XYZ file of C-alpha atoms in Angstrom:
550
model
C 107.201 83.201 136.304
C 105.621 82.371 139.618
C 102.320 83.846 140.786
C 103.996 86.707 142.667
C 106.004 87.737 139.588
C 102.881 87.569 137.418
C 100.999 89.862 139.798
C 103.947 92.282 139.842
C 103.952 92.310 136.027
C 100.229 93.092 135.921
C 100.689 95.929 138.439
C 103.472 97.465 136.336
C 101.232 97.237 133.301
C 98.366 98.897 135.158
C 100.627 101.657 136.562
C 101.838 102.610 133.068
C 98.266 102.590 131.824
C 97.107 104.755 134.737
C 99.859 107.299 134.059
C 98.487 107.730 130.552
C 95.020 108.699 131.827
C 96.449 112.167 132.627
C 97.170 112.691 128.943
C 94.130 111.001 127.413
C 91.664 113.945 127.653
C 94.065 116.233 125.776
C 94.759 113.580 123.169
C 91.043 113.070 122.602
C 90.653 116.792 121.909
C 93.563 116.665 119.486
C 91.673 114.091 117.385
C 89.919 117.086 115.807
C 93.064 117.781 113.755
C 92.886 114.400 112.028
C 89.978 112.253 113.300
C 91.456 109.132 111.690
C 94.265 109.053 114.270
C 94.005 108.030 117.902
C 92.359 104.871 119.281
C 91.221 105.176 122.883
C 89.973 102.551 125.329
C 90.685 99.908 122.704
C 87.608 101.086 120.832
C 88.042 100.130 117.175
C 84.356 100.379 116.321
C 84.865 103.850 114.820
C 87.527 102.681 112.366
C 86.117 103.120 108.877
C 83.267 105.345 110.080
C 82.851 108.665 108.251
C 84.104 111.721 110.139
C 81.562 114.017 111.764
C 81.703 116.974 109.380
C 79.320 118.926 111.560
C 82.307 119.289 113.891
C 85.040 119.273 111.247
C 83.759 122.017 108.932
C 87.286 122.923 107.811
C 89.985 120.304 107.247
C 92.749 122.891 106.945
C 94.356 121.622 110.154
C 94.563 118.141 108.596
C 96.124 119.671 105.477
C 98.738 121.540 107.529
C 99.504 118.361 109.482
C 100.096 116.432 106.259
C 102.362 119.139 104.870
C 104.314 118.945 108.140
C 104.603 115.138 107.986
C 105.479 115.113 104.290
C 108.072 117.823 104.854
C 109.780 115.862 107.604
C 109.585 112.674 105.566
C 111.258 114.244 102.533
C 113.552 116.509 104.531
C 114.866 113.916 107.003
C 114.236 110.412 105.620
C 113.742 110.771 101.881
C 113.705 107.279 100.380
C 115.057 108.511 97.042
C 118.205 110.062 98.525
C 120.826 109.116 101.087
C 119.810 110.604 104.411
C 122.474 109.112 106.678
C 126.103 108.070 106.528
C 128.245 105.896 108.741
C 131.502 107.100 110.171
C 133.560 106.455 113.312
C 133.921 108.479 116.478
C 137.719 108.309 116.274
C 138.295 110.049 112.932
C 141.928 108.931 112.792
C 140.703 105.351 112.224
C 139.385 106.430 108.822
C 143.004 106.397 107.651
C 143.292 102.676 108.468
C 143.186 100.356 105.423
C 139.718 99.125 104.503
C 137.781 101.196 107.048
C 136.230 103.660 104.596
C 135.277 100.867 102.197
C 133.714 98.801 104.998
C 131.650 101.765 106.204
C 130.352 102.436 102.699
C 129.521 98.741 102.151
C 127.580 98.493 105.433
C 125.815 101.749 104.625
C 124.639 100.271 101.305
C 123.427 97.115 103.085
C 121.376 99.153 105.560
C 119.813 101.197 102.755
C 118.858 97.983 100.932
C 117.220 96.586 104.079
C 115.287 99.794 104.704
C 114.150 100.061 101.087
C 112.706 96.556 100.964
C 110.887 96.941 104.288
C 107.860 99.080 105.175
C 109.851 101.445 107.377
C 109.294 104.558 105.232
C 105.521 104.209 105.561
C 106.052 103.861 109.308
C 108.211 107.021 109.308
C 105.434 109.055 107.681
C 102.823 107.757 110.123
C 105.110 108.657 113.018
C 105.651 112.188 111.705
C 101.880 112.696 111.606
C 101.570 111.392 115.167
C 104.325 113.782 116.268
C 102.644 116.746 114.623
C 99.204 115.954 116.007
C 99.845 114.510 119.478
C 103.534 115.275 120.114
C 104.529 111.603 120.500
C 105.021 108.850 117.942
C 105.603 105.154 118.475
C 106.497 102.103 116.420
C 108.100 98.692 116.841
C 110.988 97.270 114.840
C 110.553 93.531 114.460
C 112.680 90.800 112.917
C 111.385 89.481 109.599
C 112.697 86.360 107.891
C 111.824 87.712 104.440
C 112.761 91.392 104.667
C 115.148 91.329 107.702
C 113.035 93.966 109.512
C 109.420 95.137 109.573
C 107.955 98.166 111.280
C 104.651 98.191 113.173
C 103.225 101.688 113.478
C 100.966 102.555 116.394
C 98.618 105.432 117.060
C 98.108 107.408 120.240
C 95.867 105.780 122.833
C 96.697 102.151 122.016
C 100.051 102.093 123.811
C 101.540 103.280 127.104
C 105.118 104.261 127.996
C 107.376 104.939 130.946
C 110.823 106.534 130.965
C 114.009 106.119 132.988
C 115.828 108.813 134.986
C 117.398 110.156 131.773
C 114.022 110.572 130.103
C 114.494 107.637 127.713
C 111.536 105.309 127.057
C 112.243 102.123 129.008
C 108.878 100.315 129.233
C 106.164 99.780 126.667
C 102.686 98.331 127.094
C 99.701 98.010 124.829
C 96.275 96.384 124.625
C 94.782 95.232 121.361
C 92.378 92.663 120.022
C 92.986 89.571 117.925
C 90.593 86.980 116.572
C 90.760 83.381 117.743
C 92.187 82.408 114.366
C 94.893 85.093 114.536
C 95.906 84.091 118.071
C 96.294 80.429 117.171
C 98.296 81.192 114.021
C 100.530 83.723 115.786
C 101.253 81.955 119.075
C 100.323 78.317 118.507
C 97.357 76.434 119.998
C 99.427 74.922 122.818
C 100.167 78.404 124.254
C 96.536 79.542 124.331
C 94.113 79.546 127.242
C 91.521 76.819 127.683
C 88.803 79.181 126.445
C 90.644 79.968 123.202
C 91.347 76.260 122.667
C 87.661 75.489 123.105
C 86.628 78.246 120.694
C 89.158 76.993 118.152
C 88.038 73.418 118.416
C 84.392 74.420 118.038
C 85.261 75.720 114.523
C 82.485 78.299 114.809
C 84.182 81.117 116.740
C 87.213 81.858 114.570
C 86.254 85.553 114.306
C 85.594 86.015 118.020
C 87.956 88.661 119.412
C 90.099 88.406 122.534
C 91.972 91.256 124.208
C 95.755 90.731 124.203
C 98.227 92.457 126.521
C 101.816 93.033 125.444
C 104.674 94.455 127.476
C 108.350 95.116 126.702
C 110.541 96.012 129.664
C 114.037 95.514 131.118
C 114.653 91.892 132.013
C 115.597 92.250 135.676
C 115.644 88.473 136.255
C 117.937 87.472 133.411
C 121.027 85.324 133.798
C 123.814 87.371 132.200
C 125.926 84.244 131.713
C 123.347 82.993 129.195
C 122.557 84.437 125.770
C 119.347 82.588 124.981
C 116.072 84.298 124.076
C 114.796 84.477 127.662
C 117.949 86.066 129.066
C 118.228 89.084 126.796
C 118.498 92.626 128.141
C 114.799 93.248 127.407
C 111.911 90.810 127.630
C 108.739 90.816 125.571
C 105.645 89.145 127.077
C 102.211 88.482 125.545
C 99.194 87.224 127.454
C 95.423 87.110 127.182
C 93.750 89.727 129.329
C 92.644 88.108 132.591
C 94.333 84.793 131.708
C 97.957 85.418 132.757
C 97.682 82.797 135.514
C 97.038 80.153 132.855
C 100.339 81.003 131.203
C 101.748 83.457 128.705
C 101.206 83.327 125.005
C 104.872 84.115 124.424
C 107.959 85.176 126.378
C 110.871 86.308 124.248
C 113.708 88.783 124.467
C 115.643 91.473 122.636
C 119.188 92.721 122.960
C 117.966 96.263 122.332
C 114.775 98.156 123.119
C 112.770 97.513 119.954
C 110.313 100.329 120.681
C 110.978 103.699 119.036
C 109.028 106.466 120.775
C 110.171 109.980 119.788
C 108.714 113.145 121.305
C 108.614 116.476 119.463
C 109.086 118.501 122.633
C 109.036 117.879 126.389
C 108.670 120.235 129.333
C 110.943 118.330 131.728
C 113.426 115.501 131.297
C 111.141 112.907 132.888
C 108.044 113.880 130.867
C 106.742 110.630 129.393
C 104.747 111.963 126.441
C 105.514 114.952 124.271
C 103.970 118.168 123.041
C 103.757 118.891 119.342
C 102.611 121.568 116.905
C 99.035 120.301 117.229
C 98.916 121.291 120.901
C 99.597 124.923 120.003
C 97.583 125.037 116.766
C 94.426 123.487 118.242
C 93.015 126.836 119.418
C 93.308 128.318 115.930
C 91.867 125.140 114.401
C 88.840 125.318 116.714
C 88.476 129.014 115.965
C 88.507 128.206 112.245
C 85.612 125.759 112.715
C 83.577 128.478 114.431
C 84.486 131.055 111.769
C 83.554 128.684 108.968
C 80.183 127.967 110.641
C 79.463 131.706 111.024
C 80.449 132.298 107.394
C 78.117 129.547 106.171
C 75.255 130.943 108.267
C 75.894 134.437 106.916
C 75.890 133.154 103.340
C 72.657 131.246 103.955
C 70.935 134.296 105.441
C 72.040 136.512 102.541
C 70.726 134.078 99.953
C 67.696 132.948 101.949
C 67.008 135.507 104.679
C 64.556 134.934 107.543
C 61.159 136.460 106.732
C 58.135 138.037 108.405
C 54.618 137.196 107.151
C 51.788 139.480 108.243
C 48.001 138.927 108.257
C 47.639 140.143 104.692
C 49.037 136.847 103.448
C 46.186 134.379 103.739
C 47.867 131.185 102.662
C 51.082 129.503 101.625
C 54.290 131.533 101.242
C 56.207 130.387 98.154
C 59.903 131.179 98.602
C 61.077 129.184 95.571
C 62.659 131.009 92.606
C 59.819 132.480 90.500
C 57.265 131.549 93.164
C 54.136 133.647 93.764
C 52.547 134.497 97.129
C 49.100 136.133 97.399
C 48.563 139.175 99.601
C 45.306 141.099 100.315
C 47.088 144.367 101.144
C 48.167 147.107 98.765
C 50.208 148.951 101.374
C 54.039 149.054 101.158
C 56.165 146.901 103.463
C 53.380 144.412 104.013
C 53.021 140.803 103.059
C 56.252 138.792 103.179
C 59.530 140.652 103.825
C 62.966 140.074 105.351
C 62.915 140.013 109.130
C 65.994 142.265 109.249
C 68.785 143.511 107.017
C 71.431 140.785 106.929
C 74.911 142.368 106.815
C 77.159 141.110 104.007
C 80.191 140.164 106.132
C 81.718 137.620 103.750
C 84.878 139.677 103.165
C 85.533 139.968 106.885
C 85.024 136.211 107.285
C 87.458 135.486 104.434
C 90.044 137.794 106.013
C 89.608 136.108 109.394
C 89.971 132.639 107.838
C 93.182 133.775 106.113
C 94.568 134.971 109.451
C 93.679 131.650 111.075
C 95.356 129.705 108.247
C 98.474 131.798 108.650
C 98.510 131.092 112.389
C 98.126 127.334 111.829
C 100.853 127.407 109.155
C 103.302 128.923 111.639
C 102.877 126.099 114.136
C 103.244 123.372 111.492
C 106.136 125.111 109.630
C 104.070 124.932 106.440
C 105.926 127.784 104.692
C 109.294 126.111 105.237
C 108.176 122.742 103.892
C 106.246 124.197 100.946
C 109.254 126.340 100.077
C 111.439 123.221 99.925
C 108.950 121.359 97.735
C 108.468 124.366 95.405
C 112.185 124.853 94.726
C 113.463 123.275 91.536
C 116.386 120.838 91.628
C 118.978 123.577 91.018
C 117.689 125.634 93.938
C 116.964 122.790 96.369
C 120.333 122.968 98.093
C 121.098 123.098 101.774
C 122.709 126.525 101.356
C 119.650 127.933 99.565
C 117.260 126.621 102.208
C 119.478 127.833 105.039
C 119.618 131.290 103.467
C 115.873 131.597 102.943
C 114.590 129.941 106.118
C 117.399 130.272 108.657
C 115.069 131.606 111.361
C 112.610 128.684 111.038
C 115.457 126.161 110.922
C 116.826 127.574 114.154
C 113.367 127.299 115.748
C 113.161 123.636 114.699
C 116.749 122.866 115.694
C 116.110 121.308 119.100
C 113.146 119.269 117.846
C 115.115 117.916 114.870
C 117.986 116.999 117.171
C 115.535 115.148 119.407
C 114.244 113.194 116.397
C 117.835 112.261 115.533
C 118.489 110.891 119.021
C 115.060 109.424 119.865
C 113.925 108.161 116.461
C 116.460 107.880 113.647
C 119.573 106.787 115.582
C 117.819 104.025 117.588
C 116.059 102.874 114.413
C 119.340 102.427 112.540
C 120.998 100.839 115.587
C 118.171 98.292 115.802
C 118.319 97.583 112.067
C 122.084 97.087 112.281
C 121.684 94.765 115.283
C 119.041 92.626 113.578
C 121.002 92.511 110.309
C 124.159 91.512 112.190
C 122.310 88.691 113.959
C 121.110 87.447 110.560
C 124.646 87.492 109.165
C 124.044 90.348 106.719
C 126.845 92.574 108.064
C 130.476 91.739 107.132
C 133.198 91.714 109.778
C 134.927 95.109 110.165
C 138.655 95.297 109.367
C 139.365 96.537 112.912
C 137.341 97.182 116.057
C 135.247 100.300 115.361
C 132.958 102.549 117.373
C 130.427 103.481 114.683
C 128.869 106.923 114.585
C 125.800 107.917 112.548
C 125.615 111.261 110.768
C 122.398 112.465 109.148
C 122.569 114.026 105.713
C 118.939 114.731 104.837
C 118.161 118.125 103.343
C 117.050 119.554 106.717
C 120.165 118.256 108.470
C 122.340 119.663 105.699
C 120.520 122.982 105.815
C 121.336 123.296 109.496
C 124.947 122.336 108.845
C 125.072 124.774 105.943
C 124.959 127.564 108.475
C 128.339 126.254 109.726
C 129.665 125.776 106.172
C 128.761 129.369 105.431
C 130.963 130.492 108.303
C 133.890 128.458 106.927
C 133.383 129.957 103.459
C 133.179 133.453 104.927
C 136.482 132.963 106.778
C 138.295 131.696 103.669
C 136.832 134.539 101.593
C 138.008 137.073 104.170
C 141.526 135.608 104.114
C 141.502 135.728 100.298
C 140.547 139.410 100.386
C 143.434 140.200 102.743
C 145.831 138.222 100.542
C 144.808 140.319 97.522
C 145.525 143.449 99.566
C 149.102 142.290 100.081
C 148.774 140.158 103.203
C 149.155 136.522 102.071
C 150.108 135.588 105.621
C 146.379 135.745 106.449
C 146.054 132.167 105.135
C 148.580 131.044 107.762
C 145.705 131.188 110.272
C 143.662 128.567 108.402
C 144.239 124.826 108.098
C 142.798 124.456 104.593
C 142.941 120.646 104.703
C 140.879 120.583 107.868
C 138.483 123.177 106.430
C 137.900 120.965 103.373
C 137.357 117.864 105.512
C 134.979 119.694 107.836
C 132.987 121.062 104.899
C 132.815 117.627 103.257
C 131.611 116.088 106.517
C 128.917 118.748 106.917
C 127.842 118.254 103.304
C 127.572 114.497 103.819
C 130.073 113.646 101.078
C 130.839 109.882 100.786
C 133.818 108.865 102.916
C 135.427 106.977 100.028
C 135.996 110.130 97.926
C 137.990 111.880 100.661
C 141.694 111.076 100.344
C 143.362 109.824 103.504
C 146.402 111.647 104.884
C 148.942 109.105 103.616
C 147.605 109.280 100.060
C 147.484 113.065 100.220
C 151.103 113.221 101.441
C 152.214 110.947 98.568
C 150.423 113.089 95.989
C 151.948 116.255 97.396
C 155.388 114.701 97.600
C 155.156 113.585 93.956
C 153.922 117.023 92.911
C 156.831 118.709 94.755
C 159.312 116.336 93.126
C 157.938 117.154 89.680
C 158.120 120.876 90.413
C 161.748 120.566 91.604
C 162.663 118.621 88.474
C 161.026 121.250 86.303
C 162.928 124.033 88.085
C 166.214 122.138 87.744
C 165.598 121.567 84.043
C 164.699 125.218 83.587
C 167.939 126.263 85.360
C 170.057 123.942 83.218
C 168.499 125.290 80.014
C 169.119 128.889 81.149
C 172.830 128.191 81.893
C 173.244 126.444 78.537
C 171.711 129.370 76.672
C 173.965 131.821 78.533
C 177.117 129.891 77.609
C 175.986 129.622 73.998
C 175.346 133.355 73.805
C 178.752 134.149 75.298
C 180.450 131.892 72.776
C 178.848 133.781 69.911
C 179.678 137.279 71.223
C 182.405 139.125 69.077
C 185.584 140.290 70.876
C 187.344 143.669 70.470
C 184.248 145.626 69.591
C 183.528 147.201 72.997
C 181.018 144.567 74.092
C 180.200 143.590 77.641
C 182.442 140.569 77.187
C 185.437 142.933 76.429
C 184.754 144.751 79.708
C 184.697 141.484 81.666
C 187.968 140.395 80.042
C 189.635 143.751 80.783
C 188.584 143.539 84.409
C 190.021 140.051 84.631
C 193.418 141.358 83.393
């Protein structure tokens, strides 16, 4: 890059950073929910410092946040179950030889890659960020050992911008690295003169330097080339204030390796999102105040403020069993309570319960605890849909956004990296792959649709029992079964293709026809045998037939 391009890059970086300043005050307030999250102004000095429990008297908001994150983690991306399946947009291609098997094989490869990486820990961290701040962010990076690695980030240490469709398109962050880390990561030859001098001095290895990193569309790439510097997106690292001396690294990606989901947005072009924490913060603050008042009330009941009059000449002993001298024999003199402290503990407990209930609503705690409390026989999509249909409908748009902004781009990036590393076999034909999510929450939402299919078939069955079998003529039962299987997330390989199904039905019909023919032949043979054994001239039916013939 020439000097003009470097200055333009720095301006873009600064513009994205400036845009975030509108959101920073709100995000700093939201730290109350979980003080461990959020790093602002690159200040890492508070990492590892004990929380201020004079401000955080009740950690119930943190508890609700963790229930929310754990619920999403187990309900959408449970490591112990299959939470996605691969299919194709053109469903007719599933009937082509080898397609179903290839999809299942690639699916297994992707699961293996995800399981051996750290991506599930990154998922959980992102769910907490979504619940607290409304926006999560992580990077998906190539890894020679595990194929992919995730790098989770917390609010305040990164900045984003979106395109006209509201999709994150630029990413910037500032962070610190030690001299030793910089040299090992980027190589000594790429470092600034200052870093080289510190390295060569062998005494400043732990000195920290601020690093700037930006990922953005590569508007200067040569599309006729496919090398690392001509990819669709470029990734640039440089030392803060040292860009003119050269970059630490310039590389590229075919896809945007930044995953930045939002829980909810107000407009399409809103850069950062709103989450449950935004709406629960008022109740969480109220709970802190209520808890403080409750503690003060308890303290006053057990150790009330006192009044000491002139009849007490010396020290007032307020310890258990203590004795205080008084020169007066009159009642209500000496040391006494300054006023009657009302015992309001019950009202405080009731108020705290109301505040917990309010916080639970925003974080969908009842839904997620209900799922975790069900035993294995009850933990079905249909059961959850039946019990919590209203809450599932409220979460519907947010879950769909997570599918499109988090889970789909994650799997697309993993597939792309695995394909580049040669881990994906060639497909039998050209396929446009589609991703379907089969986690318990996704299935619970689909179960609402399955219930409608079941209700329709049940209604047709009722009409058939009442003497109207033609009711089933309105239903394509094959399509109903396929649609139900797809909603349930059944493996593609267990669903028979149309050609196989036609062969089975043709064979079954042939067997039925043969059985009918054999039954007819046996009936005719028995009839002839019976006629041959019937006596003549005794007024039998055979005599009548013979007479008629004459």
